[in-house]
């Protein structure tokens, strides 16, 4: 019986250096059942604490998964956090879920490769400071993204562990564009004289080229000029359509009008 169970375990799992790894068969099983969910459904799962319900969920334009908390003692990780949040704010809002390992879904039947949740990895909430997350986002993004909801959701099976959720509301788009106010060089040096612009497209955050950023700035200048001209036209039309207020002539003017009228055989009203 023991050998039979051992053989079953070997069939379902492989071992590398004594550590169990998921077999290709199970990976394929998760890939086949990959699914998309809404932000509302994601919040419901978080509130239930049953994080395995995220298994098979794919990343999209509004949902992003991270395997472990951002290491905010490193500037590169601060930049990564600011990039991820600003990219959602510049799009349609969304949610970042921290504590979920992902893998890439591939196959001949798929047009593109997409990442989906392979496992939930709740962590000790003491590893993060929500206040620190908020402060970094305020320092690294301009303007500040309002109404951010950053919180820990505890696991139903282990209340000592949880996952982090950063919810960017759709209303954030009203203040776009959001700019990351500094960049981090490969050497790790922070450059406050350089900025970054990020916008989430589907499940990716593609780089914004200098040409595209220039076009955005030109469009903004055109918009300001158009609005200025519209304001001028609106003011002109307002004057033209203003109601005419009748003015009563003074006695002296009225006397002069009567004299002219009498000279032509009529009188003023």
Short mmCIF file of C-alpha atoms in Angstrom, two decimals:
data_model
loop_
_atom_site.label_atom_id
_atom_site.label_comp_id
_atom_site.label_asym_id
_atom_site.label_seq_id
_atom_site.Cartn_x
_atom_site.Cartn_y
_atom_site.Cartn_z
CA UNK A 1 0.00 0.00 0.00
CA UNK A 2 2.85 2.37 0.88
CA UNK A 3 4.60 1.68 -2.41
CA UNK A 4 1.35 2.26 -4.25
CA UNK A 5 0.90 5.67 -2.62
CA UNK A 6 4.53 6.52 -3.29
CA UNK A 7 4.13 5.67 -6.95
CA UNK A 8 0.99 7.85 -7.11
CA UNK A 9 2.91 10.73 -5.52
CA UNK A 10 5.71 10.31 -8.03
CA UNK A 11 3.16 10.41 -10.83
CA UNK A 12 1.52 13.60 -9.58
CA UNK A 13 4.65 15.39 -8.38
CA UNK A 14 8.28 15.57 -9.36
CA UNK A 15 11.13 16.27 -6.97
CA UNK A 16 14.08 18.59 -7.43
CA UNK A 17 16.55 18.81 -4.59
CA UNK A 18 14.02 17.26 -2.23
CA UNK A 19 11.41 19.98 -2.95
CA UNK A 20 8.08 18.93 -4.41
CA UNK A 21 7.15 20.66 -7.63
CA UNK A 22 3.86 20.69 -9.51
CA UNK A 23 3.81 18.20 -12.37
CA UNK A 24 3.26 19.30 -15.95
CA UNK A 25 -0.09 17.51 -15.93
CA UNK A 26 -1.38 19.69 -13.10
CA UNK A 27 -0.01 22.84 -14.75
CA UNK A 28 -1.84 21.92 -17.94
CA UNK A 29 -4.99 21.27 -15.89
CA UNK A 30 -4.87 24.79 -14.42
CA UNK A 31 -4.13 26.25 -17.86
CA UNK A 32 -7.17 24.58 -19.37
CA UNK A 33 -9.43 25.94 -16.64
CA UNK A 34 -7.98 29.47 -16.76
CA UNK A 35 -10.67 32.09 -16.37
CA UNK A 36 -11.27 35.83 -16.14
CA UNK A 37 -13.08 37.52 -13.27
CA UNK A 38 -14.29 41.03 -12.51
CA UNK A 39 -12.89 43.26 -9.77
CA UNK A 40 -16.13 42.80 -7.84
CA UNK A 41 -15.69 39.02 -7.96
CA UNK A 42 -12.06 39.38 -6.87
CA UNK A 43 -13.11 41.43 -3.83
CA UNK A 44 -15.72 38.79 -2.91
CA UNK A 45 -13.03 36.09 -2.95
CA UNK A 46 -10.75 38.26 -0.84
CA UNK A 47 -13.47 38.83 1.70
CA UNK A 48 -14.16 35.09 1.93
CA UNK A 49 -10.50 34.38 2.66
CA UNK A 50 -10.58 31.29 0.40
CA UNK A 51 -7.70 32.34 -1.80
CA UNK A 52 -7.55 29.08 -3.75
CA UNK A 53 -10.59 30.39 -5.61
CA UNK A 54 -8.10 32.53 -7.52
CA UNK A 55 -6.42 29.46 -9.03
CA UNK A 56 -6.60 29.64 -12.80
CA UNK A 57 -7.56 33.34 -12.88
CA UNK A 58 -5.70 35.16 -15.66
CA UNK A 59 -4.26 38.65 -15.52
CA UNK A 60 -6.01 41.25 -17.65
CA UNK A 61 -6.21 45.01 -18.10
CA UNK A 62 -7.54 45.50 -14.56
CA UNK A 63 -6.14 42.64 -12.47
CA UNK A 64 -2.47 42.05 -11.71
CA UNK A 65 -0.91 39.44 -9.42
CA UNK A 66 2.37 39.62 -7.51
CA UNK A 67 4.07 36.66 -5.88
CA UNK A 68 5.44 38.51 -2.83
CA UNK A 69 5.33 41.97 -1.22
CA UNK A 70 7.28 44.83 -2.78
CA UNK A 71 10.66 45.22 -1.09
CA UNK A 72 10.32 48.88 -0.34
CA UNK A 73 13.78 49.20 1.14
CA UNK A 74 15.00 49.12 -2.49
CA UNK A 75 14.39 52.08 -4.81
CA UNK A 76 13.80 49.77 -7.78
CA UNK A 77 10.90 48.18 -5.92
CA UNK A 78 9.52 51.61 -4.99
CA UNK A 79 9.61 52.50 -8.67
CA UNK A 80 7.93 49.21 -9.57
CA UNK A 81 5.11 49.92 -7.11
CA UNK A 82 4.63 53.45 -8.47
CA UNK A 83 4.72 52.14 -12.04
CA UNK A 84 2.10 49.44 -11.39
CA UNK A 85 -0.31 51.78 -9.58
CA UNK A 86 0.05 54.70 -12.00
CA UNK A 87 -0.43 52.36 -14.98
CA UNK A 88 -3.82 51.29 -13.64
CA UNK A 89 -4.76 54.87 -12.77
CA UNK A 90 -3.91 55.99 -16.32
CA UNK A 91 -6.13 53.23 -17.74
CA UNK A 92 -9.46 52.25 -16.18
CA UNK A 93 -8.45 51.52 -12.61
CA UNK A 94 -7.98 48.02 -11.30
CA UNK A 95 -6.52 45.91 -8.51
CA UNK A 96 -3.08 44.57 -7.62
CA UNK A 97 -3.13 41.36 -5.59
CA UNK A 98 0.05 40.46 -3.73
CA UNK A 99 0.60 36.89 -2.55
CA UNK A 100 -0.16 34.82 -5.66
CA UNK A 101 2.31 32.90 -7.79
CA UNK A 102 1.64 32.95 -11.51
CA UNK A 103 2.79 30.98 -14.52
CA UNK A 104 2.48 31.59 -18.23
CA UNK A 105 -0.33 29.96 -20.14
CA UNK A 106 0.82 28.72 -23.54
CA UNK A 107 -0.47 26.37 -26.17
CA UNK A 108 -1.20 26.06 -29.85
CA UNK A 109 -4.85 26.94 -29.28
CA UNK A 110 -3.90 30.24 -27.61
CA UNK A 111 -3.28 33.36 -29.65
CA UNK A 112 -1.12 34.99 -26.96
CA UNK A 113 0.57 33.86 -23.76
CA UNK A 114 -1.10 35.02 -20.56
CA UNK A 115 -0.21 34.66 -16.91
CA UNK A 116 -2.62 32.93 -14.56
CA UNK A 117 -2.57 32.10 -10.85
CA UNK A 118 -0.84 28.83 -10.10
CA UNK A 119 -0.94 29.00 -6.30
CA UNK A 120 -1.91 31.27 -3.41
CA UNK A 121 0.95 32.26 -1.13
CA UNK A 122 -0.39 34.17 1.90
CA UNK A 123 2.31 35.81 4.03
CA UNK A 124 2.75 37.32 7.48
CA UNK A 125 1.09 40.78 7.40
CA UNK A 126 3.84 42.06 9.69
CA UNK A 127 6.12 42.03 6.63
CA UNK A 128 4.48 45.16 5.23
CA UNK A 129 3.40 48.61 6.36
CA UNK A 130 0.34 50.03 4.62
CA UNK A 131 1.35 53.53 5.74
CA UNK A 132 4.71 53.04 4.03
CA UNK A 133 2.95 51.98 0.82
CA UNK A 134 0.79 55.11 0.90
CA UNK A 135 3.72 57.44 1.61
CA UNK A 136 5.81 56.04 -1.26
CA UNK A 137 2.91 56.30 -3.69
CA UNK A 138 2.34 59.93 -2.65
CA UNK A 139 6.04 60.72 -3.06
CA UNK A 140 6.56 58.91 -6.38
CA UNK A 141 3.34 59.68 -8.29
CA UNK A 142 2.05 63.10 -9.38
CA UNK A 143 -0.71 63.96 -8.91
CA UNK A 144 -1.52 61.69 -5.98
CA UNK A 145 -3.97 58.93 -6.82
CA UNK A 146 -7.06 59.60 -4.73
CA UNK A 147 -9.26 57.04 -2.98
CA UNK A 148 -6.67 54.26 -3.06
CA UNK A 149 -7.81 51.25 -1.01
CA UNK A 150 -4.82 49.36 0.41
CA UNK A 151 -5.55 46.56 2.85
CA UNK A 152 -4.70 43.08 4.08
CA UNK A 153 -7.21 40.23 3.70
CA UNK A 154 -6.68 37.32 6.07
CA UNK A 155 -6.76 33.69 5.02
CA UNK A 156 -9.80 31.69 6.10
CA UNK A 157 -7.66 28.65 6.94
CA UNK A 158 -4.84 30.55 8.68
CA UNK A 159 -5.76 33.89 10.26
CA UNK A 160 -2.07 34.60 10.91
CA UNK A 161 -1.47 35.02 7.19
CA UNK A 162 -3.02 37.09 4.44
CA UNK A 163 -2.64 38.77 1.06
CA UNK A 164 -2.36 42.42 0.10
CA UNK A 165 -4.80 44.20 -2.20
CA UNK A 166 -4.25 47.63 -3.78
CA UNK A 167 -7.49 48.85 -5.35
CA UNK A 168 -7.28 51.75 -7.81
CA UNK A 169 -10.81 53.17 -8.37
CA UNK A 170 -12.07 53.87 -11.91
CA UNK A 171 -12.65 57.49 -10.86
CA UNK A 172 -8.87 57.97 -10.77
CA UNK A 173 -8.92 58.44 -14.55
CA UNK A 174 -10.49 61.88 -14.02
CA UNK A 175 -7.10 63.24 -12.90
CA UNK A 176 -4.91 61.51 -15.50
CA UNK A 177 -2.21 61.62 -16.67
CA UNK A 178 -0.29 60.34 -13.63
CA UNK A 179 3.47 60.68 -13.80
CA UNK A 180 6.10 58.72 -11.87
CA UNK A 181 8.22 61.60 -10.63
CA UNK A 182 11.57 59.83 -10.71
CA UNK A 183 13.33 56.94 -12.38
CA UNK A 184 15.89 54.41 -11.20
CA UNK A 185 18.96 53.73 -13.30
CA UNK A 186 20.34 50.18 -13.73
CA UNK A 187 23.03 51.14 -11.23
CA UNK A 188 20.31 51.81 -8.65
CA UNK A 189 20.74 55.59 -8.70
CA UNK A 190 17.48 57.55 -8.40
CA UNK A 191 17.06 60.36 -10.93
CA UNK A 192 14.53 62.97 -9.84
CA UNK A 193 15.09 64.98 -13.01
CA UNK A 194 13.56 62.23 -15.17
CA UNK A 195 9.93 61.13 -15.18
CA UNK A 196 8.04 58.05 -16.34
CA UNK A 197 4.61 57.59 -17.85
CA UNK A 198 2.91 54.17 -17.71
CA UNK A 199 -0.48 52.93 -18.85
CA UNK A 200 -1.76 49.38 -18.52
CA UNK A 201 -2.84 47.77 -21.80
CA UNK A 202 -4.63 44.42 -21.38
CA UNK A 203 -2.42 42.41 -19.01
CA UNK A 204 0.81 44.31 -19.77
CA UNK A 205 2.45 47.65 -19.04
CA UNK A 206 4.23 48.42 -22.33
CA UNK A 207 6.97 51.06 -22.35
CA UNK A 208 5.96 54.51 -23.55
CA UNK A 209 8.28 55.73 -26.27
CA UNK A 210 9.61 59.28 -26.43
CA UNK A 211 7.64 59.76 -29.66
CA UNK A 212 4.37 58.71 -28.03
CA UNK A 213 4.98 60.92 -25.00
CA UNK A 214 5.71 63.86 -27.32
CA UNK A 215 2.42 63.21 -29.13
CA UNK A 216 0.58 63.22 -25.81
CA UNK A 217 2.14 66.58 -24.94
CA UNK A 218 1.29 68.00 -28.37
CA UNK A 219 -2.29 66.77 -28.02
CA UNK A 220 -2.45 68.50 -24.66
CA UNK A 221 -1.25 71.76 -26.18
CA UNK A 222 -3.82 71.43 -28.95
CA UNK A 223 -6.50 70.78 -26.35
CA UNK A 224 -5.59 73.92 -24.40
CA UNK A 225 -5.61 76.01 -27.59
CA UNK A 226 -8.97 74.57 -28.69
CA UNK A 227 -10.48 75.25 -25.25
CA UNK A 228 -9.15 78.83 -25.35
CA UNK A 229 -10.77 79.40 -28.74
CA UNK A 230 -14.03 77.84 -27.62
CA UNK A 231 -14.07 80.10 -24.57
CA UNK A 232 -13.58 83.13 -26.85
CA UNK A 233 -16.40 82.02 -29.15
CA UNK A 234 -18.67 81.31 -26.19
CA UNK A 235 -18.02 84.76 -24.75
CA UNK A 236 -18.71 86.40 -28.12
CA UNK A 237 -21.96 84.47 -28.58
CA UNK A 238 -22.94 85.36 -25.06
CA UNK A 239 -22.59 89.06 -25.83
CA UNK A 240 -24.46 88.71 -29.12
CA UNK A 241 -27.34 86.83 -27.53
CA UNK A 242 -27.59 89.07 -24.47
CA UNK A 243 -31.10 90.56 -24.09
CA UNK A 244 -31.52 94.17 -25.18
CA UNK A 245 -32.46 96.39 -22.26
CA UNK A 246 -34.58 99.38 -23.31
CA UNK A 247 -33.08 102.71 -22.33
CA UNK A 248 -35.27 105.75 -21.72
CA UNK A 249 -33.73 108.90 -23.23
CA UNK A 250 -33.10 111.87 -20.99
CA UNK A 251 -35.45 114.93 -21.23
CA UNK A 252 -32.83 116.90 -23.20
CA UNK A 253 -32.36 114.10 -25.75
CA UNK A 254 -36.12 113.59 -25.96
CA UNK A 255 -36.61 117.34 -26.67
CA UNK A 256 -34.06 117.18 -29.49
CA UNK A 257 -35.78 114.11 -30.96
CA UNK A 258 -39.14 115.92 -30.89
CA UNK A 259 -37.69 118.93 -32.67
CA UNK A 260 -36.30 116.76 -35.46
CA UNK A 261 -39.55 114.87 -35.67
CA UNK A 262 -41.62 118.08 -35.86
CA UNK A 263 -39.42 119.31 -38.64
CA UNK A 264 -40.47 116.23 -40.62
CA UNK A 265 -44.10 116.50 -39.59
CA UNK A 266 -44.17 113.80 -36.89
CA UNK A 267 -43.42 113.46 -33.19
CA UNK A 268 -41.48 111.07 -31.00
CA UNK A 269 -43.48 108.48 -29.05
#
